[in-house]
PDB file of C-alpha atoms in Angstrom:
ATOM      1  CA  ASP F 595      52.267  72.744  59.266  1.00  0.00           C
ATOM      2  CA  ASP F 596      49.883  69.780  58.922  1.00  0.00           C
ATOM      3  CA  GLN F 597      50.611  68.798  62.532  1.00  0.00           C
ATOM      4  CA  LYS F 598      50.777  72.131  64.361  1.00  0.00           C
ATOM      5  CA  GLY F 599      48.685  74.471  62.203  1.00  0.00           C
ATOM      6  CA  TRP F 600      49.577  78.024  61.196  1.00  0.00           C
ATOM      7  CA  LEU F 601      52.447  80.203  62.350  1.00  0.00           C
ATOM      8  CA  LEU F 602      52.112  83.755  61.035  1.00  0.00           C
ATOM      9  CA  ALA F 603      55.319  85.726  61.517  1.00  0.00           C
ATOM     10  CA  ASP F 604      58.024  87.552  59.634  1.00  0.00           C
ATOM     11  CA  GLU F 605      60.958  85.641  58.198  1.00  0.00           C
ATOM     12  CA  ASN F 606      63.362  86.267  61.101  1.00  0.00           C
ATOM     13  CA  ILE F 607      60.872  85.077  63.740  1.00  0.00           C
ATOM     14  CA  PHE F 608      59.977  82.017  61.691  1.00  0.00           C
ATOM     15  CA  LYS F 609      63.667  81.178  61.332  1.00  0.00           C
ATOM     16  CA  ASN F 610      64.251  81.536  65.097  1.00  0.00           C
ATOM     17  CA  ILE F 611      61.271  79.338  65.967  1.00  0.00           C
ATOM     18  CA  ASN F 612      62.478  76.698  63.533  1.00  0.00           C
ATOM     19  CA  ILE F 613      65.967  76.762  65.097  1.00  0.00           C
ATOM     20  CA  ILE F 614      64.585  76.492  68.645  1.00  0.00           C
ATOM     21  CA  GLU F 615      62.309  73.569  67.817  1.00  0.00           C
ATOM     22  CA  ASN F 616      65.123  71.700  66.073  1.00  0.00           C
ATOM     23  CA  THR F 617      67.713  72.195  68.810  1.00  0.00           C
ATOM     24  CA  GLY F 618      68.371  69.228  71.103  1.00  0.00           C
ATOM     25  CA  ILE F 619      65.342  67.200  72.186  1.00  0.00           C
ATOM     26  CA  PRO F 620      61.758  68.554  72.338  1.00  0.00           C
ATOM     27  CA  LEU F 621      60.635  69.023  75.940  1.00  0.00           C
ATOM     28  CA  GLY F 622      57.607  66.779  75.431  1.00  0.00           C
ATOM     29  CA  ARG F 623      59.818  63.890  74.280  1.00  0.00           C
ATOM     30  CA  LYS F 624      62.516  64.451  76.869  1.00  0.00           C
ATOM     31  CA  ASN F 625      60.277  64.748  79.932  1.00  0.00           C
ATOM     32  CA  LEU F 626      56.815  63.805  81.079  1.00  0.00           C
ATOM     33  CA  ILE F 627      54.457  66.800  81.218  1.00  0.00           C
ATOM     34  CA  LYS F 628      51.311  66.229  83.270  1.00  0.00           C
ATOM     35  CA  ASN F 629      48.152  68.091  84.148  1.00  0.00           C
ATOM     36  CA  GLY F 630      47.078  68.395  87.782  1.00  0.00           C
ATOM     37  CA  ILE F 631      44.298  66.579  89.594  1.00  0.00           C
ATOM     38  CA  ALA F 632      40.663  67.368  88.780  1.00  0.00           C
ATOM     39  CA  THR F 633      38.173  66.847  91.606  1.00  0.00           C
ATOM     40  CA  LEU F 634      35.521  68.911  89.762  1.00  0.00           C
ATOM     41  CA  GLN F 635      34.661  70.412  93.152  1.00  0.00           C
ATOM     42  CA  ASN F 636      37.915  71.797  94.540  1.00  0.00           C
ATOM     43  CA  SER F 637      36.328  73.977  97.209  1.00  0.00           C
ATOM     44  CA  LEU F 638      34.957  70.860  98.934  1.00  0.00           C
ATOM     45  CA  TYR F 639      38.113  68.764  98.808  1.00  0.00           C
ATOM     46  CA  ILE F 640      40.889  71.338  99.160  1.00  0.00           C
ATOM     47  CA  PHE F 641      41.378  73.498 102.231  1.00  0.00           C
ATOM     48  CA  LYS F 642      43.859  75.383 104.370  1.00  0.00           C
ATOM     49  CA  PRO F 643      43.542  74.156 107.988  1.00  0.00           C
ATOM     50  CA  TYR F 644      42.926  76.890 110.532  1.00  0.00           C
ATOM     51  CA  LYS F 645      44.072  74.470 113.238  1.00  0.00           C
ATOM     52  CA  GLU F 646      45.554  70.995 113.468  1.00  0.00           C
ATOM     53  CA  ASP F 647      46.605  68.362 115.958  1.00  0.00           C
ATOM     54  CA  LYS F 648      48.064  64.863 115.881  1.00  0.00           C
ATOM     55  CA  ASN F 649      44.944  63.192 114.475  1.00  0.00           C
ATOM     56  CA  TYR F 650      42.804  65.911 112.920  1.00  0.00           C
ATOM     57  CA  LEU F 651      42.860  68.886 110.571  1.00  0.00           C
ATOM     58  CA  TYR F 652      40.296  71.602 111.179  1.00  0.00           C
ATOM     59  CA  MET F 653      38.686  73.310 108.205  1.00  0.00           C
ATOM     60  CA  GLU F 654      35.950  75.773 107.390  1.00  0.00           C
ATOM     61  CA  TYR F 655      33.512  75.487 104.504  1.00  0.00           C
ATOM     62  CA  ASN F 656      30.572  77.799 103.886  1.00  0.00           C
ATOM     63  CA  ASN F 657      30.995  79.376 107.322  1.00  0.00           C
ATOM     64  CA  GLU F 658      30.769  75.989 109.054  1.00  0.00           C
ATOM     65  CA  LYS F 659      33.658  74.286 110.816  1.00  0.00           C
ATOM     66  CA  TYR F 660      34.638  70.643 110.466  1.00  0.00           C
ATOM     67  CA  LYS F 661      37.373  68.356 111.695  1.00  0.00           C
ATOM     68  CA  ILE F 662      38.795  65.887 109.203  1.00  0.00           C
ATOM     69  CA  GLU F 663      40.971  62.868 109.897  1.00  0.00           C
ATOM     70  CA  ARG F 664      44.573  63.757 109.090  1.00  0.00           C
ATOM     71  CA  ALA F 665      45.274  60.267 107.734  1.00  0.00           C
ATOM     72  CA  ILE F 666      42.963  60.749 104.766  1.00  0.00           C
ATOM     73  CA  CYS F 667      44.534  64.027 103.649  1.00  0.00           C
ATOM     74  CA  ARG F 668      47.523  64.796 101.439  1.00  0.00           C
ATOM     75  CA  ASP F 669      49.523  67.907 100.609  1.00  0.00           C
ATOM     76  CA  VAL F 670      48.515  69.791  97.468  1.00  0.00           C
ATOM     77  CA  ILE F 671      49.517  73.060  95.807  1.00  0.00           C
ATOM     78  CA  LYS F 672      48.199  75.362  93.073  1.00  0.00           C
ATOM     79  CA  PRO F 673      50.932  76.232  90.525  1.00  0.00           C
ATOM     80  CA  ASN F 674      48.844  79.112  89.187  1.00  0.00           C
ATOM     81  CA  LYS F 675      49.729  80.999  92.392  1.00  0.00           C
ATOM     82  CA  LEU F 676      53.318  79.781  92.729  1.00  0.00           C
ATOM     83  CA  LYS F 677      56.275  81.913  91.638  1.00  0.00           C
ATOM     84  CA  THR F 678      59.281  80.845  93.755  1.00  0.00           C
ATOM     85  CA  SER F 679      60.377  77.770  95.699  1.00  0.00           C
ATOM     86  CA  GLU F 680      60.303  79.820  98.900  1.00  0.00           C
ATOM     87  CA  GLU F 681      56.519  80.097  98.542  1.00  0.00           C
ATOM     88  CA  ILE F 682      55.880  76.336  98.494  1.00  0.00           C
ATOM     89  CA  GLU F 683      55.484  75.888 102.246  1.00  0.00           C
ATOM     90  CA  LYS F 684      53.190  78.904 102.583  1.00  0.00           C
ATOM     91  CA  LEU F 685      50.986  77.945  99.616  1.00  0.00           C
ATOM     92  CA  THR F 686      50.707  74.220 100.345  1.00  0.00           C
ATOM     93  CA  GLU F 687      47.158  73.162 101.204  1.00  0.00           C
ATOM     94  CA  LYS F 688      45.469  69.915 102.201  1.00  0.00           C
ATOM     95  CA  ILE F 689      43.283  67.744 100.024  1.00  0.00           C
ATOM     96  CA  ILE F 690      40.840  65.070 101.170  1.00  0.00           C
ATOM     97  CA  PHE F 691      41.982  61.936  99.347  1.00  0.00           C
ATOM     98  CA  PRO F 692      39.393  59.106  99.479  1.00  0.00           C
ATOM     99  CA  TYR F 693      41.707  56.494  98.002  1.00  0.00           C
ATOM    100  CA  ASN F 694      43.734  53.563  99.297  1.00  0.00           C
ATOM    101  CA  ILE F 695      47.383  53.712  98.236  1.00  0.00           C
ATOM    102  CA  LYS F 696      49.450  50.579  97.660  1.00  0.00           C
ATOM    103  CA  ASN F 697      52.821  50.724  95.906  1.00  0.00           C
ATOM    104  CA  ARG F 698      51.965  54.278  94.821  1.00  0.00           C
ATOM    105  CA  PHE F 699      48.773  53.129  93.111  1.00  0.00           C
ATOM    106  CA  ALA F 700      45.512  54.679  94.277  1.00  0.00           C
ATOM    107  CA  SER F 701      42.206  52.802  94.285  1.00  0.00           C
ATOM    108  CA  VAL F 702      38.986  54.387  95.499  1.00  0.00           C
ATOM    109  CA  MET F 703      37.837  53.322  98.971  1.00  0.00           C
ATOM    110  CA  ASP F 704      34.698  51.299  99.536  1.00  0.00           C
ATOM    111  CA  GLU F 705      31.982  53.522 100.937  1.00  0.00           C
ATOM    112  CA  SER F 706      31.485  51.270 103.973  1.00  0.00           C
ATOM    113  CA  PHE F 707      35.225  51.360 104.725  1.00  0.00           C
ATOM    114  CA  LEU F 708      35.242  55.140 104.352  1.00  0.00           C
ATOM    115  CA  GLU F 709      32.316  55.559 106.739  1.00  0.00           C
ATOM    116  CA  ARG F 710      33.796  53.176 109.295  1.00  0.00           C
ATOM    117  CA  THR F 711      37.416  54.332 109.187  1.00  0.00           C
ATOM    118  CA  TYR F 712      37.022  58.069 108.577  1.00  0.00           C
ATOM    119  CA  PRO F 713      33.608  58.975 110.046  1.00  0.00           C
ATOM    120  CA  ASN F 714      34.235  62.731 110.235  1.00  0.00           C
ATOM    121  CA  LYS F 715      35.330  62.979 106.655  1.00  0.00           C
ATOM    122  CA  TYR F 716      32.441  60.760 105.534  1.00  0.00           C
ATOM    123  CA  LYS F 717      29.833  62.888 107.346  1.00  0.00           C
ATOM    124  CA  TYR F 718      31.316  66.035 105.841  1.00  0.00           C
ATOM    125  CA  LEU F 719      31.119  64.742 102.257  1.00  0.00           C
ATOM    126  CA  LEU F 720      27.727  63.119 102.846  1.00  0.00           C
ATOM    127  CA  LYS F 721      26.345  66.469 103.950  1.00  0.00           C
ATOM    128  CA  HIS F 722      27.363  67.865 100.552  1.00  0.00           C
ATOM    129  CA  LYS F 723      26.464  64.797  98.499  1.00  0.00           C
ATOM    130  CA  ASP F 724      23.920  66.684  96.382  1.00  0.00           C
ATOM    131  CA  LEU F 725      26.608  69.157  95.338  1.00  0.00           C
ATOM    132  CA  LEU F 726      28.992  66.339  94.455  1.00  0.00           C
ATOM    133  CA  LEU F 727      26.302  64.621  92.402  1.00  0.00           C
ATOM    134  CA  GLN F 728      25.972  67.737  90.252  1.00  0.00           C
ATOM    135  CA  ARG F 729      29.419  67.188  88.778  1.00  0.00           C
ATOM    136  CA  ASP F 730      29.343  66.189  85.093  1.00  0.00           C
ATOM    137  CA  LYS F 731      25.689  67.181  84.953  1.00  0.00           C
ATOM    138  CA  ASN F 732      23.641  65.282  82.343  1.00  0.00           C
ATOM    139  CA  LYS F 733      26.490  62.837  81.732  1.00  0.00           C
ATOM    140  CA  ASP F 734      26.883  59.215  82.765  1.00  0.00           C
ATOM    141  CA  LYS F 735      28.968  59.164  85.932  1.00  0.00           C
ATOM    142  CA  LYS F 736      31.707  56.560  86.019  1.00  0.00           C
ATOM    143  CA  TYR F 737      32.908  57.362  89.533  1.00  0.00           C
ATOM    144  CA  LYS F 738      31.587  57.050  93.072  1.00  0.00           C
ATOM    145  CA  TRP F 739      29.856  60.137  94.417  1.00  0.00           C
ATOM    146  CA  PHE F 740      32.629  60.851  96.959  1.00  0.00           C
ATOM    147  CA  GLU F 741      35.712  60.367  94.761  1.00  0.00           C
ATOM    148  CA  PHE F 742      37.328  62.868  92.403  1.00  0.00           C
ATOM    149  CA  GLY F 743      35.531  63.693  89.172  1.00  0.00           C
ATOM    150  CA  ARG F 744      38.585  62.617  87.146  1.00  0.00           C
ATOM    151  CA  SER F 745      41.274  60.051  87.857  1.00  0.00           C
ATOM    152  CA  GLN F 746      44.045  62.089  86.188  1.00  0.00           C
ATOM    153  CA  SER F 747      47.265  62.532  88.160  1.00  0.00           C
ATOM    154  CA  ILE F 748      46.155  60.652  91.287  1.00  0.00           C
ATOM    155  CA  ASN F 749      49.022  58.206  90.705  1.00  0.00           C
ATOM    156  CA  ASP F 750      51.695  60.746  89.783  1.00  0.00           C
ATOM    157  CA  TYR F 751      54.755  60.920  92.032  1.00  0.00           C
ATOM    158  CA  GLY F 752      58.249  62.315  91.622  1.00  0.00           C
ATOM    159  CA  LYS F 753      60.493  65.354  91.556  1.00  0.00           C
ATOM    160  CA  LYS F 754      58.992  68.028  89.329  1.00  0.00           C
ATOM    161  CA  LEU F 755      58.863  71.561  87.973  1.00  0.00           C
ATOM    162  CA  LEU F 756      55.518  73.196  88.684  1.00  0.00           C
ATOM    163  CA  PHE F 757      54.156  75.850  86.327  1.00  0.00           C
ATOM    164  CA  PRO F 758      50.831  77.659  85.710  1.00  0.00           C
ATOM    165  CA  TYR F 759      48.160  77.403  83.007  1.00  0.00           C
ATOM    166  CA  MET F 760      49.042  80.885  81.797  1.00  0.00           C
ATOM    167  CA  SER F 761      51.454  83.605  82.794  1.00  0.00           C
ATOM    168  CA  ASN F 762      53.085  86.904  81.873  1.00  0.00           C
ATOM    169  CA  LYS F 763      56.521  85.545  82.874  1.00  0.00           C
ATOM    170  CA  PRO F 764      58.200  82.116  82.813  1.00  0.00           C
ATOM    171  CA  TYR F 765      57.466  80.799  86.307  1.00  0.00           C
ATOM    172  CA  PHE F 766      58.867  77.282  86.792  1.00  0.00           C
ATOM    173  CA  VAL F 767      59.376  76.078  90.362  1.00  0.00           C
ATOM    174  CA  TYR F 768      61.287  72.953  91.369  1.00  0.00           C
ATOM    175  CA  THR F 769      60.153  70.702  94.221  1.00  0.00           C
ATOM    176  CA  ASN F 770      61.759  67.491  95.454  1.00  0.00           C
ATOM    177  CA  ASP F 771      58.589  66.555  97.361  1.00  0.00           C
ATOM    178  CA  GLU F 772      57.611  63.481  95.353  1.00  0.00           C
ATOM    179  CA  ASN F 773      54.288  63.144  97.187  1.00  0.00           C
ATOM    180  CA  LEU F 774      53.119  66.726  96.661  1.00  0.00           C
ATOM    181  CA  MET F 775      49.965  66.810  94.545  1.00  0.00           C
ATOM    182  CA  PHE F 776      48.942  69.803  92.461  1.00  0.00           C
ATOM    183  CA  TYR F 777      45.901  71.310  90.751  1.00  0.00           C
ATOM    184  CA  ALA F 778      45.200  74.196  88.363  1.00  0.00           C
ATOM    185  CA  GLY F 779      48.557  73.870  86.660  1.00  0.00           C
ATOM    186  CA  TYR F 780      51.132  71.550  85.143  1.00  0.00           C
ATOM    187  CA  ALA F 781      54.285  69.687  86.130  1.00  0.00           C
ATOM    188  CA  ILE F 782      57.371  68.519  84.267  1.00  0.00           C
ATOM    189  CA  TYR F 783      58.733  65.309  85.797  1.00  0.00           C
ATOM    190  CA  GLY F 784      62.375  64.233  85.706  1.00  0.00           C
ATOM    191  CA  GLU F 785      64.720  61.592  87.042  1.00  0.00           C
ATOM    192  CA  SER F 786      67.025  63.867  88.982  1.00  0.00           C
ATOM    193  CA  GLU F 787      67.220  67.224  90.709  1.00  0.00           C
ATOM    194  CA  ILE F 788      70.137  68.316  88.502  1.00  0.00           C
ATOM    195  CA  GLU F 789      68.253  67.518  85.287  1.00  0.00           C
ATOM    196  CA  LEU F 790      65.175  69.452  86.391  1.00  0.00           C
ATOM    197  CA  LYS F 791      67.131  72.445  87.675  1.00  0.00           C
ATOM    198  CA  ILE F 792      68.957  72.736  84.345  1.00  0.00           C
ATOM    199  CA  ILE F 793      65.620  72.596  82.510  1.00  0.00           C
ATOM    200  CA  GLU F 794      64.299  75.196  84.963  1.00  0.00           C
ATOM    201  CA  LYS F 795      67.130  77.580  84.047  1.00  0.00           C
ATOM    202  CA  ILE F 796      66.454  77.094  80.330  1.00  0.00           C
ATOM    203  CA  LEU F 797      62.696  77.551  80.635  1.00  0.00           C
ATOM    204  CA  LYS F 798      63.053  80.721  82.714  1.00  0.00           C
ATOM    205  CA  SER F 799      65.252  82.237  80.025  1.00  0.00           C
ATOM    206  CA  LYS F 800      64.637  84.875  77.374  1.00  0.00           C
ATOM    207  CA  VAL F 801      64.889  82.174  74.691  1.00  0.00           C
ATOM    208  CA  PHE F 802      61.938  80.220  76.054  1.00  0.00           C
ATOM    209  CA  TRP F 803      59.776  83.286  76.593  1.00  0.00           C
ATOM    210  CA  TYR F 804      60.560  84.524  73.083  1.00  0.00           C
ATOM    211  CA  TYR F 805      59.314  81.151  71.828  1.00  0.00           C
ATOM    212  CA  ILE F 806      56.105  81.381  73.885  1.00  0.00           C
ATOM    213  CA  GLU F 807      55.384  84.957  72.800  1.00  0.00           C
ATOM    214  CA  HIS F 808      55.477  83.906  69.140  1.00  0.00           C
ATOM    215  CA  THR F 809      53.824  80.480  69.240  1.00  0.00           C
ATOM    216  CA  SER F 810      51.392  80.405  72.181  1.00  0.00           C
ATOM    217  CA  LYS F 811      47.853  81.675  72.614  1.00  0.00           C
ATOM    218  CA  PRO F 812      47.863  85.307  73.855  1.00  0.00           C
ATOM    219  CA  TYR F 813      45.570  86.701  76.529  1.00  0.00           C
ATOM    220  CA  SER F 814      45.186  90.211  77.911  1.00  0.00           C
ATOM    221  CA  SER F 815      47.934  91.988  79.926  1.00  0.00           C
ATOM    222  CA  ASN F 816      50.688  90.093  78.058  1.00  0.00           C
ATOM    223  CA  TYR F 817      49.647  86.725  79.450  1.00  0.00           C
ATOM    224  CA  PHE F 818      50.250  83.617  77.349  1.00  0.00           C
ATOM    225  CA  ALA F 819      49.010  80.037  77.569  1.00  0.00           C
ATOM    226  CA  LEU F 820      51.503  77.476  78.860  1.00  0.00           C
ATOM    227  CA  ALA F 821      49.499  74.352  78.079  1.00  0.00           C
ATOM    228  CA  LYS F 822      51.365  71.191  77.121  1.00  0.00           C
ATOM    229  CA  ASN F 823      50.679  71.732  73.415  1.00  0.00           C
ATOM    230  CA  TYR F 824      52.444  75.103  73.580  1.00  0.00           C
ATOM    231  CA  VAL F 825      55.574  73.972  75.434  1.00  0.00           C
ATOM    232  CA  LYS F 826      56.152  70.386  74.271  1.00  0.00           C
ATOM    233  CA  ASP F 827      57.957  71.310  71.036  1.00  0.00           C
ATOM    234  CA  PHE F 828      60.452  73.669  72.656  1.00  0.00           C
ATOM    235  CA  GLY F 829      63.894  72.170  72.105  1.00  0.00           C
ATOM    236  CA  ILE F 830      66.028  71.508  75.193  1.00  0.00           C
ATOM    237  CA  CYS F 831      69.608  72.082  74.066  1.00  0.00           C
ATOM    238  CA  GLU F 832      72.309  69.539  74.797  1.00  0.00           C
ATOM    239  CA  LEU F 833      75.012  70.717  77.186  1.00  0.00           C
ATOM    240  CA  THR F 834      78.472  69.530  78.149  1.00  0.00           C
ATOM    241  CA  LYS F 835      79.193  68.788  81.794  1.00  0.00           C
ATOM    242  CA  ASP F 836      81.015  72.133  82.147  1.00  0.00           C
ATOM    243  CA  LYS F 837      78.083  74.068  80.683  1.00  0.00           C
ATOM    244  CA  LYS F 838      75.658  72.290  83.005  1.00  0.00           C
ATOM    245  CA  VAL F 839      77.787  73.329  85.970  1.00  0.00           C
ATOM    246  CA  PHE F 840      77.856  76.885  84.631  1.00  0.00           C
ATOM    247  CA  LEU F 841      74.059  77.048  84.384  1.00  0.00           C
ATOM    248  CA  LEU F 842      73.508  75.504  87.814  1.00  0.00           C
ATOM    249  CA  LYS F 843      75.870  77.947  89.526  1.00  0.00           C
ATOM    250  CA  GLN F 844      74.969  81.065  87.546  1.00  0.00           C
ATOM    251  CA  ASN F 845      72.485  83.446  89.169  1.00  0.00           C
ATOM    252  CA  SER F 846      72.746  86.343  86.720  1.00  0.00           C
ATOM    253  CA  LYS F 847      69.735  86.253  84.406  1.00  0.00           C
ATOM    254  CA  ASP F 848      71.516  88.382  81.814  1.00  0.00           C
ATOM    255  CA  LYS F 849      74.470  85.993  81.669  1.00  0.00           C
ATOM    256  CA  ILE F 850      72.161  82.974  81.407  1.00  0.00           C
ATOM    257  CA  ASP F 851      70.131  84.679  78.660  1.00  0.00           C
ATOM    258  CA  ASN F 852      73.215  85.653  76.687  1.00  0.00           C
ATOM    259  CA  PHE F 853      74.678  82.163  77.010  1.00  0.00           C
ATOM    260  CA  LEU F 854      71.456  80.478  75.810  1.00  0.00           C
ATOM    261  CA  ILE F 855      70.856  82.947  72.962  1.00  0.00           C
ATOM    262  CA  SER F 856      74.361  82.115  71.732  1.00  0.00           C
ATOM    263  CA  LYS F 857      73.835  78.390  72.348  1.00  0.00           C
ATOM    264  CA  TYR F 858      70.619  78.299  70.317  1.00  0.00           C
ATOM    265  CA  GLY F 859      72.119  80.574  67.683  1.00  0.00           C
ATOM    266  CA  ILE F 860      69.131  82.893  67.345  1.00  0.00           C
ATOM    267  CA  LEU F 861      68.732  86.649  66.917  1.00  0.00           C
ATOM    268  CA  VAL F 862      66.316  87.993  69.549  1.00  0.00           C
TER     269      VAL F 862
END
């Protein structure tokens, strides 16, 4: 394919892949798929507080303890570790976020404002300024020394399905926390909880994993890449209202798999 490259497989697999990709609407056209934030120095910005109070979060970095103003921190999670929605609270961390937010648009703080308003956070980052300046070594830096190394995803909000860079199973986890940031993973954004939970059921199915096993980049221990380029062409089948209700209420994986295999009309 002059767009996607080679697919080497026997005739039955090729036929199934062709059916899947031409069923319904491709995931990448139907929903927004985004990469997580990129600070380029996660260990400095992201932490799990060992203590907290009304105004401060207490963190440890390189065996030294610091207190950081709560008001400059946001919740963040790592999809690469996440497998179920029940784990979200336990795995949620804090991220130092040196940006002003207005109407859900983030703009980097002035250094003088940062020093004056959040002195603890400023002293902490200033102490590690040399480390921050090493980001993008030998390249022209287009960002202030204390802000993230990339601006990607700092303005992304909404309900979403979180999923990892690579996996040996289809882990897709729904969250309605529109403000939750994420790193080391991806998210599929949607307009409604129902829409995303239906997509979640489809993507956790045998049909989707069959598609990934035959089109994605393989790693050791049966792990496969789940990058946007590998999932965007998967077709999301159209469903009647009754079938949507069936999927939302059904908890039996076998029944969901059998329904979707029949719906897509493939031989797995």
